[in-house]
Tab-separated table of C-alpha atoms in Angstrom:
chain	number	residue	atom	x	y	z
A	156	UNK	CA	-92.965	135.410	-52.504
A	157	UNK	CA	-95.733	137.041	-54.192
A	158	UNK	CA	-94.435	140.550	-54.325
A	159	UNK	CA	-93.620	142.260	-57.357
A	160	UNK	CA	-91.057	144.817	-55.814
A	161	UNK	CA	-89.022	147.368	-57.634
A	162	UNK	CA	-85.242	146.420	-58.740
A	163	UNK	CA	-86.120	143.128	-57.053
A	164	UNK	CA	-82.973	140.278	-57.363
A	165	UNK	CA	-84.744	137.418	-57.525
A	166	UNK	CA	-83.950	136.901	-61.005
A	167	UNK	CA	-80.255	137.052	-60.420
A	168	UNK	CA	-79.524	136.143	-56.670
A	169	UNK	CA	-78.059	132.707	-57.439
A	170	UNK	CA	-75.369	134.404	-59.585
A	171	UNK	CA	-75.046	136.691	-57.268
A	172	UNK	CA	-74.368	134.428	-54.365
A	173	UNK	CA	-72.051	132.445	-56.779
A	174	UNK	CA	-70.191	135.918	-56.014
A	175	UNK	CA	-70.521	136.477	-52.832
A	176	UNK	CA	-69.292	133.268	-51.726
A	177	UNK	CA	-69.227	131.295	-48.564
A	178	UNK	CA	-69.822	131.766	-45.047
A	179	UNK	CA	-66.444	133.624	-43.145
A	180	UNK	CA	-66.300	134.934	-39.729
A	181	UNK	CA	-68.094	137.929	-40.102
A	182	UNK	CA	-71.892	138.539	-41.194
A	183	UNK	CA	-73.512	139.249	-43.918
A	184	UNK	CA	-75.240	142.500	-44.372
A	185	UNK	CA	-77.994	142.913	-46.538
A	186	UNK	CA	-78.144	146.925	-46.226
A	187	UNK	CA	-81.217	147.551	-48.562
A	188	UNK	CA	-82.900	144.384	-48.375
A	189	UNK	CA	-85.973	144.982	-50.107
A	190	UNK	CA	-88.279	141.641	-50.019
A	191	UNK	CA	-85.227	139.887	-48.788
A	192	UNK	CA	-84.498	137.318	-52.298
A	193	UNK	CA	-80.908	137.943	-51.519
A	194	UNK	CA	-80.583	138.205	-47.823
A	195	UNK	CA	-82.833	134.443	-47.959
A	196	UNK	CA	-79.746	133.449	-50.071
A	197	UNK	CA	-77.210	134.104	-48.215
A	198	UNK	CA	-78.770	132.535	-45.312
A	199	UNK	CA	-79.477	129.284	-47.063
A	200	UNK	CA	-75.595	129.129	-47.985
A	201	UNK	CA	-74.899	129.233	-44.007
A	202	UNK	CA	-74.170	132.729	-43.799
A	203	UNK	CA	-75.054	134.352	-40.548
A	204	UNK	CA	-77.340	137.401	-41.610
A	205	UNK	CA	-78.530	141.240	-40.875
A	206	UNK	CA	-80.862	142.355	-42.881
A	207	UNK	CA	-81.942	146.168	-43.043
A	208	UNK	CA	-84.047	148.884	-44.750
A	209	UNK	CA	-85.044	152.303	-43.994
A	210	UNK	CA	-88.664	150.854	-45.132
A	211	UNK	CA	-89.867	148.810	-41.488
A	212	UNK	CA	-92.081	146.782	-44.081
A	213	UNK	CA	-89.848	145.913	-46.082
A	214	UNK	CA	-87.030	144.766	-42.949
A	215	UNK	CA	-89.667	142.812	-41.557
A	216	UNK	CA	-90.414	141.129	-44.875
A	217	UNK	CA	-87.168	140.182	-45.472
A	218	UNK	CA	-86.649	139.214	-41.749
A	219	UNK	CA	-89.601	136.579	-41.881
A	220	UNK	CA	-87.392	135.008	-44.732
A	221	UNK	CA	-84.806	133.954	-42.748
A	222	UNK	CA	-85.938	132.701	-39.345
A	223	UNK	CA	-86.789	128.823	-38.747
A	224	UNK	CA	-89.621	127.054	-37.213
A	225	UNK	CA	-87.508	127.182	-33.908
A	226	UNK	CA	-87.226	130.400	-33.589
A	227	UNK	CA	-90.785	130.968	-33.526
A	228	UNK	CA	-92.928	128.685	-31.797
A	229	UNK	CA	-95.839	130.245	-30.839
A	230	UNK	CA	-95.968	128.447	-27.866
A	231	UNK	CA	-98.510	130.522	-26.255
A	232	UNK	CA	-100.986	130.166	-28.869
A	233	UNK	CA	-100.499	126.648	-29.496
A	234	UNK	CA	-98.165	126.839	-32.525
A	235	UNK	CA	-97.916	128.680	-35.803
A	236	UNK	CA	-101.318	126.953	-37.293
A	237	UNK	CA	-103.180	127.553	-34.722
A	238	UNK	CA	-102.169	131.294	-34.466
A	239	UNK	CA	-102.886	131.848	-38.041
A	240	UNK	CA	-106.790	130.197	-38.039
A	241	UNK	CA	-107.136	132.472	-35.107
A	242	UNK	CA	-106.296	135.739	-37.205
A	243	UNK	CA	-108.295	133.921	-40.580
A	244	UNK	CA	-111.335	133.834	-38.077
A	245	UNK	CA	-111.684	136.990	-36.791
A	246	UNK	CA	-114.525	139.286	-36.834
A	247	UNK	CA	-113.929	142.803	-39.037
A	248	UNK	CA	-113.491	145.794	-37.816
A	249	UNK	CA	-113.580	149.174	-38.849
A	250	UNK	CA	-110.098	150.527	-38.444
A	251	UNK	CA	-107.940	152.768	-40.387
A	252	UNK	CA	-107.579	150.688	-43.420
A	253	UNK	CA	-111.395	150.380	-44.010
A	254	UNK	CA	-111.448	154.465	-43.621
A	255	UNK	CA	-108.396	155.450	-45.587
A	256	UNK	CA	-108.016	152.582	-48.506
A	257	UNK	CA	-111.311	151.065	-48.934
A	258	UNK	CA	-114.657	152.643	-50.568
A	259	UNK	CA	-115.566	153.764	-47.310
A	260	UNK	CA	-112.980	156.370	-47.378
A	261	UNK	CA	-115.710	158.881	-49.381
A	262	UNK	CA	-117.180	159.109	-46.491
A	263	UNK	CA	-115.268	161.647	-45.395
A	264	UNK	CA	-113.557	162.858	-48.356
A	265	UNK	CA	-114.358	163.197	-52.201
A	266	UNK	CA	-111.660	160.118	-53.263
A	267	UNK	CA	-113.022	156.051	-52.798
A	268	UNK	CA	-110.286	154.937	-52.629
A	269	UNK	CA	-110.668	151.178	-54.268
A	270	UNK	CA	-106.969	149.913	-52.325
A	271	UNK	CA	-109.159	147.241	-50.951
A	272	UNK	CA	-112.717	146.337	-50.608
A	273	UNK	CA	-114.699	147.298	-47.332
A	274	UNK	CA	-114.825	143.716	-46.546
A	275	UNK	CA	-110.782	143.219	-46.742
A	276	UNK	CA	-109.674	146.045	-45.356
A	277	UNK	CA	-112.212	145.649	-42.075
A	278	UNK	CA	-110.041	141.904	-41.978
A	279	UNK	CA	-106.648	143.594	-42.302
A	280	UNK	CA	-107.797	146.030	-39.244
A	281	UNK	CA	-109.095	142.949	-37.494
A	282	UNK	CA	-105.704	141.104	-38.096
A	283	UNK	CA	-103.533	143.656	-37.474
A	284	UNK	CA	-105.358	144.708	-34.279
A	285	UNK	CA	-104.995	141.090	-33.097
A	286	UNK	CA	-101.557	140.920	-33.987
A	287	UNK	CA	-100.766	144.412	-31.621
A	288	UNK	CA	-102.593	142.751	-28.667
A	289	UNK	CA	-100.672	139.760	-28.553
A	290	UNK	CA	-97.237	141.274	-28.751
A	291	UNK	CA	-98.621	143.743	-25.922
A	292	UNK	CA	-99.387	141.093	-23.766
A	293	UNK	CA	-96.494	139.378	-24.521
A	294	UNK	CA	-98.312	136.194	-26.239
A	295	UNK	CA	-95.586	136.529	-29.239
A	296	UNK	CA	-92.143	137.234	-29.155
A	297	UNK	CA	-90.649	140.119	-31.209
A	298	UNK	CA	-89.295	137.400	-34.254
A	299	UNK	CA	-92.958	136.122	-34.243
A	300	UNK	CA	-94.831	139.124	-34.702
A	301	UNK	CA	-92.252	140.116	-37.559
A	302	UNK	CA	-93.592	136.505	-38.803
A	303	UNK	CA	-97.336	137.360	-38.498
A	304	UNK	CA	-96.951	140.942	-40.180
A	305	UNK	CA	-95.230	139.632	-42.936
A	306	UNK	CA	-97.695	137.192	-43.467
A	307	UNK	CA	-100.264	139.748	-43.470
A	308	UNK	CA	-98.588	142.107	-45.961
A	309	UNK	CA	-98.354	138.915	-48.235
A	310	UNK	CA	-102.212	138.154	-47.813
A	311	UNK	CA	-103.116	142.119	-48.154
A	312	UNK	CA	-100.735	142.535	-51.596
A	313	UNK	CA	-102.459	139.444	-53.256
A	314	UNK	CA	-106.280	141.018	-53.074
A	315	UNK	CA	-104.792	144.873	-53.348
A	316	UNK	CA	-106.432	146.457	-56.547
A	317	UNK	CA	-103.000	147.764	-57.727
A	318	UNK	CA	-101.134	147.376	-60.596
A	319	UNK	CA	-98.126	145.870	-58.473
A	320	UNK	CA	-97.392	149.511	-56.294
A	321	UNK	CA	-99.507	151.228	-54.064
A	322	UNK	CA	-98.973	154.350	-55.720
A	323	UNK	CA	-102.410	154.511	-56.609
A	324	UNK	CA	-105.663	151.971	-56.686
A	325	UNK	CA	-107.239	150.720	-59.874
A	326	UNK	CA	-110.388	152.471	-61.526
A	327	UNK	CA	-112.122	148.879	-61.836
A	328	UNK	CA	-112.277	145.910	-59.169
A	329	UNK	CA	-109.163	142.963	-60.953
A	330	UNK	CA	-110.700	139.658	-60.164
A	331	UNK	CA	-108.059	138.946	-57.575
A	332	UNK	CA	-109.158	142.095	-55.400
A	333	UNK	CA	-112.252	140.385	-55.305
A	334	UNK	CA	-111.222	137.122	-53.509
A	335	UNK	CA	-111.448	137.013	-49.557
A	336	UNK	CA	-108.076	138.313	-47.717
A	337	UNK	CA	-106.669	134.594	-46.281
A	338	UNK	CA	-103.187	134.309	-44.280
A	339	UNK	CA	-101.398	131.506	-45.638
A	340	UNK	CA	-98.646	130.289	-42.920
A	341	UNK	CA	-95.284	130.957	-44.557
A	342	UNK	CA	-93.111	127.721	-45.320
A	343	UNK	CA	-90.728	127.889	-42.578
A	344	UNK	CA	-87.543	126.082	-42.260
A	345	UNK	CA	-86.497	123.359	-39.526
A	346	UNK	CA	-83.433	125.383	-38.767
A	347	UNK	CA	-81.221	128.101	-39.840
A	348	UNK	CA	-78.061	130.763	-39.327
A	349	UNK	CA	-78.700	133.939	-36.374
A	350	UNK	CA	-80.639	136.572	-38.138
A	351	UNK	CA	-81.117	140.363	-37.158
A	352	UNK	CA	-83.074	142.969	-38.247
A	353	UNK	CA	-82.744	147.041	-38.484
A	354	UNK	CA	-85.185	149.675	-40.197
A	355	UNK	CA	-82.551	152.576	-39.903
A	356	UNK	CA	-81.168	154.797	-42.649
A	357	UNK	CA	-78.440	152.367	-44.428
A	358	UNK	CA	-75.454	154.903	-43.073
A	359	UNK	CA	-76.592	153.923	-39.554
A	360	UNK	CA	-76.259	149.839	-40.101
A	361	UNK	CA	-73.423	149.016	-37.585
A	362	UNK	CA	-70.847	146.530	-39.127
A	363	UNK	CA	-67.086	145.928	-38.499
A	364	UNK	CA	-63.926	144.974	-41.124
A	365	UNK	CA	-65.178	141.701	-41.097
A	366	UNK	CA	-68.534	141.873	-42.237
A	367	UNK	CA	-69.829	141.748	-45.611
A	368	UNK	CA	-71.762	144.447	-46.671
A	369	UNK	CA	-74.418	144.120	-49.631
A	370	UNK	CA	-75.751	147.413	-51.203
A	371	UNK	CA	-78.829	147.358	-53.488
A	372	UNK	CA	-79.429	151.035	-53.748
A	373	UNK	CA	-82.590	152.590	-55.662
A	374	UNK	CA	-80.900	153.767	-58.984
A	375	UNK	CA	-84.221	155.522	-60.381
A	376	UNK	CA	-86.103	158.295	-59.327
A	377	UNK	CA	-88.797	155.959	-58.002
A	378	UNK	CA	-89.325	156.678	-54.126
A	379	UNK	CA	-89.772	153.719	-52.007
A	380	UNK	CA	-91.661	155.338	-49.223
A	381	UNK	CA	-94.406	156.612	-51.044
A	382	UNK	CA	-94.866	153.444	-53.975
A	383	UNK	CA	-95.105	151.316	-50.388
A	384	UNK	CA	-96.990	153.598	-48.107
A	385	UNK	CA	-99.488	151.033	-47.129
A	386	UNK	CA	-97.487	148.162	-46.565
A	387	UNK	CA	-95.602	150.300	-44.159
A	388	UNK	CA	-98.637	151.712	-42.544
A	389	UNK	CA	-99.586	147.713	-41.899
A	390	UNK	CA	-96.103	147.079	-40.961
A	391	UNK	CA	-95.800	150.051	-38.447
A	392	UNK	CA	-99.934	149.700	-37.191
A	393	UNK	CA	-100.110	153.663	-37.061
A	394	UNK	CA	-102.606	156.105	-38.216
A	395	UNK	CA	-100.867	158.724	-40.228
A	396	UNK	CA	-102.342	161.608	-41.466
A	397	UNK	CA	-102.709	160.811	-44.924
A	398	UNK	CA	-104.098	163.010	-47.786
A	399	UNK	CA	-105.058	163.222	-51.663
A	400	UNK	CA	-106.104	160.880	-54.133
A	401	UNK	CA	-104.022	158.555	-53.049
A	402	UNK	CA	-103.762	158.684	-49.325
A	403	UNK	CA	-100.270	158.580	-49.237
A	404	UNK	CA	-98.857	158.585	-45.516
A	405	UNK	CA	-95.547	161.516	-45.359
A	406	UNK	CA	-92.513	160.314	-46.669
A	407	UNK	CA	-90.540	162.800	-47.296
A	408	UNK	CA	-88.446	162.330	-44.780
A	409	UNK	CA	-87.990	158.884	-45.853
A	410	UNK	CA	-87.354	160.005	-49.398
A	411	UNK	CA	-83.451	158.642	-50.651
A	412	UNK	CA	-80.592	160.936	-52.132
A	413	UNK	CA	-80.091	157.345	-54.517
A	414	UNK	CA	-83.203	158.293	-56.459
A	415	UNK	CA	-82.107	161.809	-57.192
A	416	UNK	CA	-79.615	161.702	-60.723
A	417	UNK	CA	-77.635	164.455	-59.474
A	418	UNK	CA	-77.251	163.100	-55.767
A	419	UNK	CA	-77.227	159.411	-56.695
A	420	UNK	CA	-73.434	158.978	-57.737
A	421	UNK	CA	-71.996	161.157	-54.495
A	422	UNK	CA	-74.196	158.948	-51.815
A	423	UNK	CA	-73.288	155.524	-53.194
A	424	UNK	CA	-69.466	156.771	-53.011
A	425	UNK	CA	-69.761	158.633	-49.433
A	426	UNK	CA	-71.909	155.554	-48.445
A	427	UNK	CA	-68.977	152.599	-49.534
A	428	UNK	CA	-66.238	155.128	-48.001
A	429	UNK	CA	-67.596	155.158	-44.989
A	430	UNK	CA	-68.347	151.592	-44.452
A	431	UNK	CA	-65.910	149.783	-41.954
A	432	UNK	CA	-66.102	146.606	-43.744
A	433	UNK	CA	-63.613	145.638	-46.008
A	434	UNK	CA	-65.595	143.580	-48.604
A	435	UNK	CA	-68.668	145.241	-50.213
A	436	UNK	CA	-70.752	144.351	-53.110
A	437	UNK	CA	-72.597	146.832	-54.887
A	438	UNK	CA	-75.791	145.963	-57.304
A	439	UNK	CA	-76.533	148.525	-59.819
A	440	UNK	CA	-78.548	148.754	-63.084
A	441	UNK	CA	-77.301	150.122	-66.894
A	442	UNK	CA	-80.854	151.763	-66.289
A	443	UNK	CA	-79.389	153.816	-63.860
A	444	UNK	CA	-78.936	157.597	-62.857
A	445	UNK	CA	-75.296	156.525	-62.739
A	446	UNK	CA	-73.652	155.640	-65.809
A	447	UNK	CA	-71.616	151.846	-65.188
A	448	UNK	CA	-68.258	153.786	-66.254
A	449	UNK	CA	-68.503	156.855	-64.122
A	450	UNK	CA	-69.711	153.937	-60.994
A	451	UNK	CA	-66.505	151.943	-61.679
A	452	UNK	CA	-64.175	154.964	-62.046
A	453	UNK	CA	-65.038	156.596	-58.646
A	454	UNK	CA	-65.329	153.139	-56.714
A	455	UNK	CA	-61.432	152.686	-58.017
A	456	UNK	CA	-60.676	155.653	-55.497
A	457	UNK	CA	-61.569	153.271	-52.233
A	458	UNK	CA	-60.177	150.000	-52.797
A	459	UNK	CA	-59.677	147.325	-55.548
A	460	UNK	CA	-62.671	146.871	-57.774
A	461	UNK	CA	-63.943	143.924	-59.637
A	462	UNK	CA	-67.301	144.658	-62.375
A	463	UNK	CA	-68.746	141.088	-62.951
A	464	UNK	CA	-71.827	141.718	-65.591
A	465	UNK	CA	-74.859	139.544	-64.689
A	466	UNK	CA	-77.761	137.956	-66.995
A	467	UNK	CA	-80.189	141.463	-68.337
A	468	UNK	CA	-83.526	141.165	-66.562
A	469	UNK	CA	-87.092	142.859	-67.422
A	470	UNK	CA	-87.828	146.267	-66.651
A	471	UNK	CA	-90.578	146.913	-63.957
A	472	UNK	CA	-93.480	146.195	-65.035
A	473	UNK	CA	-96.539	147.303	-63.488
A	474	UNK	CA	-99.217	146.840	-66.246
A	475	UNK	CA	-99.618	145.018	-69.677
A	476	UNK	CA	-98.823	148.045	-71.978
A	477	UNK	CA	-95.699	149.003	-69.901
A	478	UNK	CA	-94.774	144.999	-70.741
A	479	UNK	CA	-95.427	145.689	-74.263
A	480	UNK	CA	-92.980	148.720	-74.249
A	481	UNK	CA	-90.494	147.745	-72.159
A	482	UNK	CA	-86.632	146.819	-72.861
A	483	UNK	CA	-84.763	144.278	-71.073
A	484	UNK	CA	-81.905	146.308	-68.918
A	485	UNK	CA	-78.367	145.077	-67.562
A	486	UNK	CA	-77.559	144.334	-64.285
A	487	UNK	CA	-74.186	144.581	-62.581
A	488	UNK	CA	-72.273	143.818	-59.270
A	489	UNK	CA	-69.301	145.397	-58.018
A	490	UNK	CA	-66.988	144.062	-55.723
A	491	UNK	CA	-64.597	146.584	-54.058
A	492	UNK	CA	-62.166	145.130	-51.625
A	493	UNK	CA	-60.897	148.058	-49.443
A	494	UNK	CA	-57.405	148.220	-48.160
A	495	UNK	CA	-56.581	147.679	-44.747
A	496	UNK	CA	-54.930	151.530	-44.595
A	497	UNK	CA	-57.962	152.575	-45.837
A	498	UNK	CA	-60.373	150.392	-43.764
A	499	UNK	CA	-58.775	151.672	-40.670
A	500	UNK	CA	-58.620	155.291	-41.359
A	501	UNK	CA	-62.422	155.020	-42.243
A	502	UNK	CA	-63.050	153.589	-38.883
């Protein structure tokens, strides 16, 4: 996984699994899966697994994770291989990432936006194009085209001229923006547990008593939707209206009541209350806009609550004199085990 991703668990996921546990009856729901480091976990132990995020790029990241070289053949295409030299071989075109994100986009505005060179973004229109026409004709299955995109979001991050977000481009060309965008077929498994895939707001995730639900919530004022926008627009293939510097796609309707300090504590609590299953697990960060105490003290009012302290990890760190600043921060996981009276009246 090449992504650098905000509040990402790859760090800590084994201890986190050591958790979590084994495999039961029910599924396990990875509710804000992020790049998926967790929700890949979990499968690997044997759990069945749903991953979800209001972010379609980042579901169908996290998707891609967990399916197995059986679930997508490419039959049609002649196998995974060849459908990946077809997309490496394609002519560019001139699509909506070469307008908005590359150079060219002064062309029609005052901003170049240096996302991408012109020749990399005319292959991720190319790809992407390819990619839409296939599904349409029905070439790919749904699981396989999650495949493809995610390998394409993978080859577009590694030559982005970012500093690890796509909150904004660079000033100056990084040597890896440089290099030619390549898909690189992901390492697949021979087999592996059902998966299933959502990109819904996380109070909309359907589960029952006898899932179990993972929550890895923002906890810092840092907006998914916007640091992401392109990823997203690759994921989705639209053409958004975009605008500023930036050419950042809307989001605000995407924007989460988790990254707001005086909204945060009330959502995660509404959020776990309402949740029909009974066993939940709850990441959170002594960075954030909920104090640990306060966290603990108003999970106590839904069920029984366990605080197991994991290993501190790095802060975020986009660029070298953020590094240079930065402290290391604590991370936590709750388990809260609701009652049965409970359970049911929530249902």
């Amino acid at each position: 996984m090449s992504f650098r991703y905000i509040g990402s668990k790859a760090r800590v996921v084994e201890t986190i699994m050591d958790r979590i546990g084994l495999p039961n009856s029910g599924t396990f729901i990875d509710a804000f899966s992020g790049t998926g480091a967790v929700a890949e976990a979990a499968s690997r132990a044997g759990w069945k697994v749903h991953v979800n995020d209001h972010l379609s790029s980042s579901a169908i990241m996290s998707f891609a994770r967990l399916v197995s070289k059986t679930d997508v053949l490419f039959s049609k295409l002649g196998g995974y291989a060849s459908a990946v030299e077809v997309l490496n071989s394609l002519e560019p075109q001139r699509g909506f990432i070469w307008r908005e994100y590359s150079p060219a986009s002064s062309q029609h505005c005052s901003v170049s936006r240096m996302y991408f060179t012109e020749g990399n973004a005319q292959k991720i229109d190319a790809i992407r194009g390819q990619i839409r026409e296939w599904r349409s004709r029905e070439d790919i299955s749904q699981s396989e085209e999650r495949v493809l995109i995610a390998d394409l979001m993978r080859a577009a991050n590694r030559v982005a001229n970012t500093a690890g977000t796509y909150g904004c481009f660079l000033s100056r060309w990084q040597r890896q923006s440089l290099d030619d965008l390549v898909i690189e077929p992901a390492p697949l498994r021979k087999s592996a547990p059902r998966a299933s895939m959502s990109a819904v707001d996380v109070a909309a995730v359907p589960c029952s008593p006898e899932d179990t639900v993972y929550l890895d919530p923002p906890y810092t004022k840092r907006q998914y939707a916007a640091y992401y926008h392109i990823l997203e627009t690759i994921a989705l293939g639209d053409e958004p209206e975009v605008d500023g510097v930036c050419g950042i796609r809307p989001w605000r309707e995407k924007a989460s009541d988790f990254c707001y300090k005086t909204r945060a504590a009330k959502a995660i609590e509404m959020l776990i209350d309402a949740l029909p299953a009974r066993r939940i697990f709850l990441s959170y960060s002594t960075e954030g806009h909920v104090p640990i105490t306060l966290l603990g003290d108003a999970l106590s009012n839904l069920g029984a609550v366990k605080l197991h302290r994991l290993q501190n990890i790095g802060r975020y760190r986009p660029n070298r004199a953020a590094s240079e600043a930065a402290s290391d921060v604590g991370e936590v996981l709750f388990y809260i085990e609701k009652t049965a009276q409970r359970n049911d009246v929530a249902a």
